[in-house]
Protein backbone atom coordinates (compact mmCIF):
# COMPACT_ATOMS: atom_id res chain seq x y z
CA UNK A 1 0.00 0.00 0.00
CA UNK A 2 1.24 3.48 -0.79
CA UNK A 3 -0.06 6.96 -0.20
CA UNK A 4 0.15 9.65 2.44
CA UNK A 5 -1.17 10.42 5.87
CA UNK A 6 -1.46 13.58 7.95
CA UNK A 7 -0.57 13.96 11.63
CA UNK A 8 -1.54 17.18 13.41
CA UNK A 9 -1.00 18.66 16.84
CA UNK A 10 -2.09 21.94 18.40
CA UNK A 11 -0.17 25.05 19.33
CA UNK A 12 -0.32 26.89 22.65
CA UNK A 13 -3.50 27.90 24.45
CA UNK A 14 -4.76 28.78 27.95
CA UNK A 15 -2.80 26.76 30.53
CA UNK A 16 -0.66 25.09 27.86
CA UNK A 17 1.93 27.63 26.70
CA UNK A 18 3.85 24.62 25.40
CA UNK A 19 1.35 22.10 24.08
CA UNK A 20 2.22 18.42 24.67
CA UNK A 21 0.62 17.48 21.33
CA UNK A 22 2.93 19.87 19.49
CA UNK A 23 5.97 18.55 21.35
CA UNK A 24 5.02 14.96 20.42
CA UNK A 25 4.52 16.12 16.82
CA UNK A 26 8.10 17.43 16.71
CA UNK A 27 9.42 14.02 17.74
CA UNK A 28 7.15 12.23 15.27
CA UNK A 29 8.61 14.37 12.47
CA UNK A 30 12.03 12.94 13.29
CA UNK A 31 11.11 9.37 14.19
CA UNK A 32 7.97 8.24 12.36
CA UNK A 33 8.73 6.31 9.18
CA UNK A 34 6.26 4.14 7.31
CA UNK A 35 7.03 1.94 4.35
CA UNK A 36 5.64 3.43 1.10
CA UNK A 37 3.65 6.04 3.02
CA UNK A 38 4.55 9.70 3.04
CA UNK A 39 3.74 11.51 6.28
CA UNK A 40 2.78 15.17 6.47
CA UNK A 41 2.88 17.02 9.79
CA UNK A 42 1.05 20.18 10.77
CA UNK A 43 0.74 22.18 13.94
CA UNK A 44 -2.70 23.75 14.06
CA UNK A 45 -3.57 26.96 15.84
CA UNK A 46 -6.24 26.64 18.51
CA UNK A 47 -8.61 28.48 16.18
CA UNK A 48 -11.83 27.01 14.78
CA UNK A 49 -11.79 28.69 11.36
CA UNK A 50 -8.19 27.92 10.43
CA UNK A 51 -8.48 24.35 11.77
CA UNK A 52 -11.59 23.68 9.71
CA UNK A 53 -10.11 25.32 6.61
CA UNK A 54 -6.83 23.40 6.84
CA UNK A 55 -8.41 19.98 7.45
CA UNK A 56 -11.03 20.42 4.71
CA UNK A 57 -8.44 21.65 2.24
CA UNK A 58 -5.99 18.87 3.10
CA UNK A 59 -8.57 16.12 2.55
CA UNK A 60 -9.63 17.64 -0.78
CA UNK A 61 -6.17 18.36 -2.16
CA UNK A 62 -4.10 15.45 -0.81
CA UNK A 63 -6.61 12.55 -0.51
CA UNK A 64 -4.74 10.96 2.40
CA UNK A 65 -5.13 7.33 3.43
CA UNK A 66 -6.10 8.65 6.86
CA UNK A 67 -5.44 11.46 9.35
CA UNK A 68 -4.34 11.36 12.97
CA UNK A 69 -4.96 14.38 15.16
CA UNK A 70 -3.29 14.96 18.51
CA UNK A 71 -4.41 17.14 21.39
CA UNK A 72 -3.52 17.58 25.05
CA UNK A 73 -5.71 16.82 28.05
CA UNK A 74 -5.38 16.29 31.78
CA UNK A 75 -5.50 12.49 32.22
CA UNK A 76 -2.37 10.45 32.92
CA UNK A 77 -2.77 8.13 29.94
CA UNK A 78 -3.17 8.33 26.17
CA UNK A 79 -6.77 8.33 25.12
CA UNK A 80 -7.67 7.11 21.63
CA UNK A 81 -10.97 8.60 20.57
CA UNK A 82 -13.35 6.36 18.64
CA UNK A 83 -16.16 8.79 17.85
CA UNK A 84 -17.49 12.32 17.91
CA UNK A 85 -20.71 12.95 19.76
CA UNK A 86 -23.42 15.22 18.44
CA UNK A 87 -22.64 18.72 19.67
CA UNK A 88 -22.72 22.45 19.09
CA UNK A 89 -19.31 24.06 19.58
CA UNK A 90 -19.67 27.12 21.81
CA UNK A 91 -16.36 27.33 23.72
CA UNK A 92 -14.22 30.23 22.55
CA UNK A 93 -10.89 29.63 20.79
CA UNK A 94 -7.71 31.68 21.32
CA UNK A 95 -9.18 34.41 19.09
CA UNK A 96 -12.27 34.57 21.36
CA UNK A 97 -14.50 33.08 18.65
CA UNK A 98 -16.76 30.06 18.35
CA UNK A 99 -17.49 28.50 14.96
CA UNK A 100 -21.22 29.20 14.85
CA UNK A 101 -21.77 26.40 12.35
CA UNK A 102 -24.65 24.65 14.08
CA UNK A 103 -24.99 21.12 15.36
CA UNK A 104 -22.43 18.56 14.28
CA UNK A 105 -23.67 14.95 13.97
CA UNK A 106 -22.59 11.84 15.81
CA UNK A 107 -19.94 10.06 13.73
CA UNK A 108 -17.55 7.18 14.38
CA UNK A 109 -14.10 6.40 13.12
CA UNK A 110 -14.06 3.64 10.52
CA UNK A 111 -10.98 2.17 12.23
CA UNK A 112 -11.41 -0.65 14.76
CA UNK A 113 -10.22 1.68 17.53
CA UNK A 114 -11.33 -0.53 20.41
CA UNK A 115 -9.41 -3.52 19.01
CA UNK A 116 -6.29 -1.41 18.51
CA UNK A 117 -6.46 -0.03 22.05
CA UNK A 118 -7.03 -3.49 23.54
CA UNK A 119 -4.03 -4.85 21.65
CA UNK A 120 -1.78 -2.01 22.76
CA UNK A 121 -3.04 -2.10 26.36
CA UNK A 122 -1.62 -5.64 26.64
CA UNK A 123 1.86 -4.38 25.74
CA UNK A 124 4.38 -2.77 28.05
CA UNK A 125 4.21 0.80 26.78
CA UNK A 126 5.83 3.87 28.36
CA UNK A 127 2.40 5.55 28.63
CA UNK A 128 -0.86 3.64 29.27
CA UNK A 129 -3.48 3.64 26.50
CA UNK A 130 -7.26 3.73 26.90
CA UNK A 131 -10.29 3.94 24.64
CA UNK A 132 -12.52 7.01 24.77
CA UNK A 133 -15.90 7.80 23.30
CA UNK A 134 -15.88 11.49 24.19
CA UNK A 135 -13.34 13.81 22.57
CA UNK A 136 -14.74 16.85 24.38
CA UNK A 137 -16.43 19.99 23.14
CA UNK A 138 -13.47 22.09 22.10
CA UNK A 139 -11.01 22.09 19.21
CA UNK A 140 -9.93 18.50 19.78
CA UNK A 141 -13.32 17.10 18.88
CA UNK A 142 -13.91 19.90 16.37
CA UNK A 143 -10.80 18.89 14.39
CA UNK A 144 -11.74 15.22 14.67
CA UNK A 145 -15.31 15.96 13.57
CA UNK A 146 -14.06 17.88 10.53
CA UNK A 147 -11.64 15.13 9.60
CA UNK A 148 -14.16 12.30 10.02
CA UNK A 149 -16.74 14.15 7.90
CA UNK A 150 -14.25 15.06 5.16
CA UNK A 151 -12.50 11.69 5.19
CA UNK A 152 -15.55 9.45 5.43
CA UNK A 153 -14.48 8.11 8.82
CA UNK A 154 -10.79 7.55 8.06
CA UNK A 155 -9.47 9.51 10.98
CA UNK A 156 -8.45 9.04 14.61
CA UNK A 157 -7.93 11.51 17.43
CA UNK A 158 -5.41 10.85 20.18
CA UNK A 159 -5.42 12.79 23.44
CA UNK A 160 -1.95 12.92 24.98
CA UNK A 161 -1.12 13.69 28.61
CA UNK A 162 0.44 16.95 29.76
CA UNK A 163 4.20 17.40 29.66
CA UNK A 164 4.30 17.33 33.48
CA UNK A 165 2.93 13.77 33.45
CA UNK A 166 5.03 12.06 30.76
CA UNK A 167 8.01 13.08 28.63
CA UNK A 168 7.21 13.80 24.99
CA UNK A 169 9.53 10.98 23.89
CA UNK A 170 7.35 8.45 25.72
CA UNK A 171 4.14 9.91 24.34
CA UNK A 172 5.52 9.97 20.79
CA UNK A 173 6.66 6.33 21.05
CA UNK A 174 3.11 5.25 21.88
CA UNK A 175 1.60 7.43 19.15
CA UNK A 176 3.96 5.77 16.65
CA UNK A 177 2.70 2.36 17.82
CA UNK A 178 -0.90 3.49 17.34
CA UNK A 179 -0.20 4.85 13.84
CA UNK A 180 1.50 1.61 12.82
CA UNK A 181 -1.57 -0.32 13.99
CA UNK A 182 -3.78 2.01 11.94
CA UNK A 183 -1.66 1.30 8.84
CA UNK A 184 -2.15 -2.45 9.39
CA UNK A 185 -5.93 -1.87 9.32
CA UNK A 186 -5.99 -0.05 5.97
CA UNK A 187 -6.67 -3.14 3.83
CA UNK A 188 -9.78 -3.79 5.94
CA UNK A 189 -11.35 -0.34 5.44
C-alpha positions as semicolon CSV with decimal commas, in nm:
position;residue;x (nm);y (nm);z (nm)
1;X;0,000;0,000;0,000
2;X;0,124;0,348;-0,079
3;X;-0,006;0,696;-0,020
4;X;0,015;0,965;0,244
5;X;-0,117;1,042;0,587
6;X;-0,146;1,358;0,795
7;X;-0,057;1,396;1,163
8;X;-0,154;1,718;1,341
9;X;-0,100;1,866;1,684
10;X;-0,209;2,194;1,840
11;X;-0,017;2,505;1,933
12;X;-0,032;2,689;2,265
13;X;-0,350;2,790;2,445
14;X;-0,476;2,878;2,795
15;X;-0,280;2,676;3,053
16;X;-0,066;2,509;2,786
17;X;0,193;2,763;2,670
18;X;0,385;2,462;2,540
19;X;0,135;2,210;2,408
20;X;0,222;1,842;2,467
21;X;0,062;1,748;2,133
22;X;0,293;1,987;1,949
23;X;0,597;1,855;2,135
24;X;0,502;1,496;2,042
25;X;0,452;1,612;1,682
26;X;0,810;1,743;1,671
27;X;0,942;1,402;1,774
28;X;0,715;1,223;1,527
29;X;0,861;1,437;1,247
30;X;1,203;1,294;1,329
31;X;1,111;0,937;1,419
32;X;0,797;0,824;1,236
33;X;0,873;0,631;0,918
34;X;0,626;0,414;0,731
35;X;0,703;0,194;0,435
36;X;0,564;0,343;0,110
37;X;0,365;0,604;0,302
38;X;0,455;0,970;0,304
39;X;0,374;1,151;0,628
40;X;0,278;1,517;0,647
41;X;0,288;1,702;0,979
42;X;0,105;2,018;1,077
43;X;0,074;2,218;1,394
44;X;-0,270;2,375;1,406
45;X;-0,357;2,696;1,584
46;X;-0,624;2,664;1,851
47;X;-0,861;2,848;1,618
48;X;-1,183;2,701;1,478
49;X;-1,179;2,869;1,136
50;X;-0,819;2,792;1,043
51;X;-0,848;2,435;1,177
52;X;-1,159;2,368;0,971
53;X;-1,011;2,532;0,661
54;X;-0,683;2,340;0,684
55;X;-0,841;1,998;0,745
56;X;-1,103;2,042;0,471
57;X;-0,844;2,165;0,224
58;X;-0,599;1,887;0,310
59;X;-0,857;1,612;0,255
60;X;-0,963;1,764;-0,078
61;X;-0,617;1,836;-0,216
62;X;-0,410;1,545;-0,081
63;X;-0,661;1,255;-0,051
64;X;-0,474;1,096;0,240
65;X;-0,513;0,733;0,343
66;X;-0,610;0,865;0,686
67;X;-0,544;1,146;0,935
68;X;-0,434;1,136;1,297
69;X;-0,496;1,438;1,516
70;X;-0,329;1,496;1,851
71;X;-0,441;1,714;2,139
72;X;-0,352;1,758;2,505
73;X;-0,571;1,682;2,805
74;X;-0,538;1,629;3,178
75;X;-0,550;1,249;3,222
76;X;-0,237;1,045;3,292
77;X;-0,277;0,813;2,994
78;X;-0,317;0,833;2,617
79;X;-0,677;0,833;2,512
80;X;-0,767;0,711;2,163
81;X;-1,097;0,860;2,057
82;X;-1,335;0,636;1,864
83;X;-1,616;0,879;1,785
84;X;-1,749;1,232;1,791
85;X;-2,071;1,295;1,976
86;X;-2,342;1,522;1,844
87;X;-2,264;1,872;1,967
88;X;-2,272;2,245;1,909
89;X;-1,931;2,406;1,958
90;X;-1,967;2,712;2,181
91;X;-1,636;2,733;2,372
92;X;-1,422;3,023;2,255
93;X;-1,089;2,963;2,079
94;X;-0,771;3,168;2,132
95;X;-0,918;3,441;1,909
96;X;-1,227;3,457;2,136
97;X;-1,450;3,308;1,865
98;X;-1,676;3,006;1,835
99;X;-1,749;2,850;1,496
100;X;-2,122;2,920;1,485
101;X;-2,177;2,640;1,235
102;X;-2,465;2,465;1,408
103;X;-2,499;2,112;1,536
104;X;-2,243;1,856;1,428
105;X;-2,367;1,495;1,397
106;X;-2,259;1,184;1,581
107;X;-1,994;1,006;1,373
108;X;-1,755;0,718;1,438
109;X;-1,410;0,640;1,312
110;X;-1,406;0,364;1,052
111;X;-1,098;0,217;1,223
112;X;-1,141;-0,065;1,476
113;X;-1,022;0,168;1,753
114;X;-1,133;-0,053;2,041
115;X;-0,941;-0,352;1,901
116;X;-0,629;-0,141;1,851
117;X;-0,646;-0,003;2,205
118;X;-0,703;-0,349;2,354
119;X;-0,403;-0,485;2,165
120;X;-0,178;-0,201;2,276
121;X;-0,304;-0,210;2,636
122;X;-0,162;-0,564;2,664
123;X;0,186;-0,438;2,574
124;X;0,438;-0,277;2,805
125;X;0,421;0,080;2,678
126;X;0,583;0,387;2,836
127;X;0,240;0,555;2,863
128;X;-0,086;0,364;2,927
129;X;-0,348;0,364;2,650
130;X;-0,726;0,373;2,690
131;X;-1,029;0,394;2,464
132;X;-1,252;0,701;2,477
133;X;-1,590;0,780;2,330
134;X;-1,588;1,149;2,419
135;X;-1,334;1,381;2,257
136;X;-1,474;1,685;2,438
137;X;-1,643;1,999;2,314
138;X;-1,347;2,209;2,210
139;X;-1,101;2,209;1,921
140;X;-0,993;1,850;1,978
141;X;-1,332;1,710;1,888
142;X;-1,391;1,990;1,637
143;X;-1,080;1,889;1,439
144;X;-1,174;1,522;1,467
145;X;-1,531;1,596;1,357
146;X;-1,406;1,788;1,053
147;X;-1,164;1,513;0,960
148;X;-1,416;1,230;1,002
149;X;-1,674;1,415;0,790
150;X;-1,425;1,506;0,516
151;X;-1,250;1,169;0,519
152;X;-1,555;0,945;0,543
153;X;-1,448;0,811;0,882
154;X;-1,079;0,755;0,806
155;X;-0,947;0,951;1,098
156;X;-0,845;0,904;1,461
157;X;-0,793;1,151;1,743
158;X;-0,541;1,085;2,018
159;X;-0,542;1,279;2,344
160;X;-0,195;1,292;2,498
161;X;-0,112;1,369;2,861
162;X;0,044;1,695;2,976
163;X;0,420;1,740;2,966
164;X;0,430;1,733;3,348
165;X;0,293;1,377;3,345
166;X;0,503;1,206;3,076
167;X;0,801;1,308;2,863
168;X;0,721;1,380;2,499
169;X;0,953;1,098;2,389
170;X;0,735;0,845;2,572
171;X;0,414;0,991;2,434
172;X;0,552;0,997;2,079
173;X;0,666;0,633;2,105
174;X;0,311;0,525;2,188
175;X;0,160;0,743;1,915
176;X;0,396;0,577;1,665
177;X;0,270;0,236;1,782
178;X;-0,090;0,349;1,734
179;X;-0,020;0,485;1,384
180;X;0,150;0,161;1,282
181;X;-0,157;-0,032;1,399
182;X;-0,378;0,201;1,194
183;X;-0,166;0,130;0,884
184;X;-0,215;-0,245;0,939
185;X;-0,593;-0,187;0,932
186;X;-0,599;-0,005;0,597
187;X;-0,667;-0,314;0,383
188;X;-0,978;-0,379;0,594
189;X;-1,135;-0,034;0,544
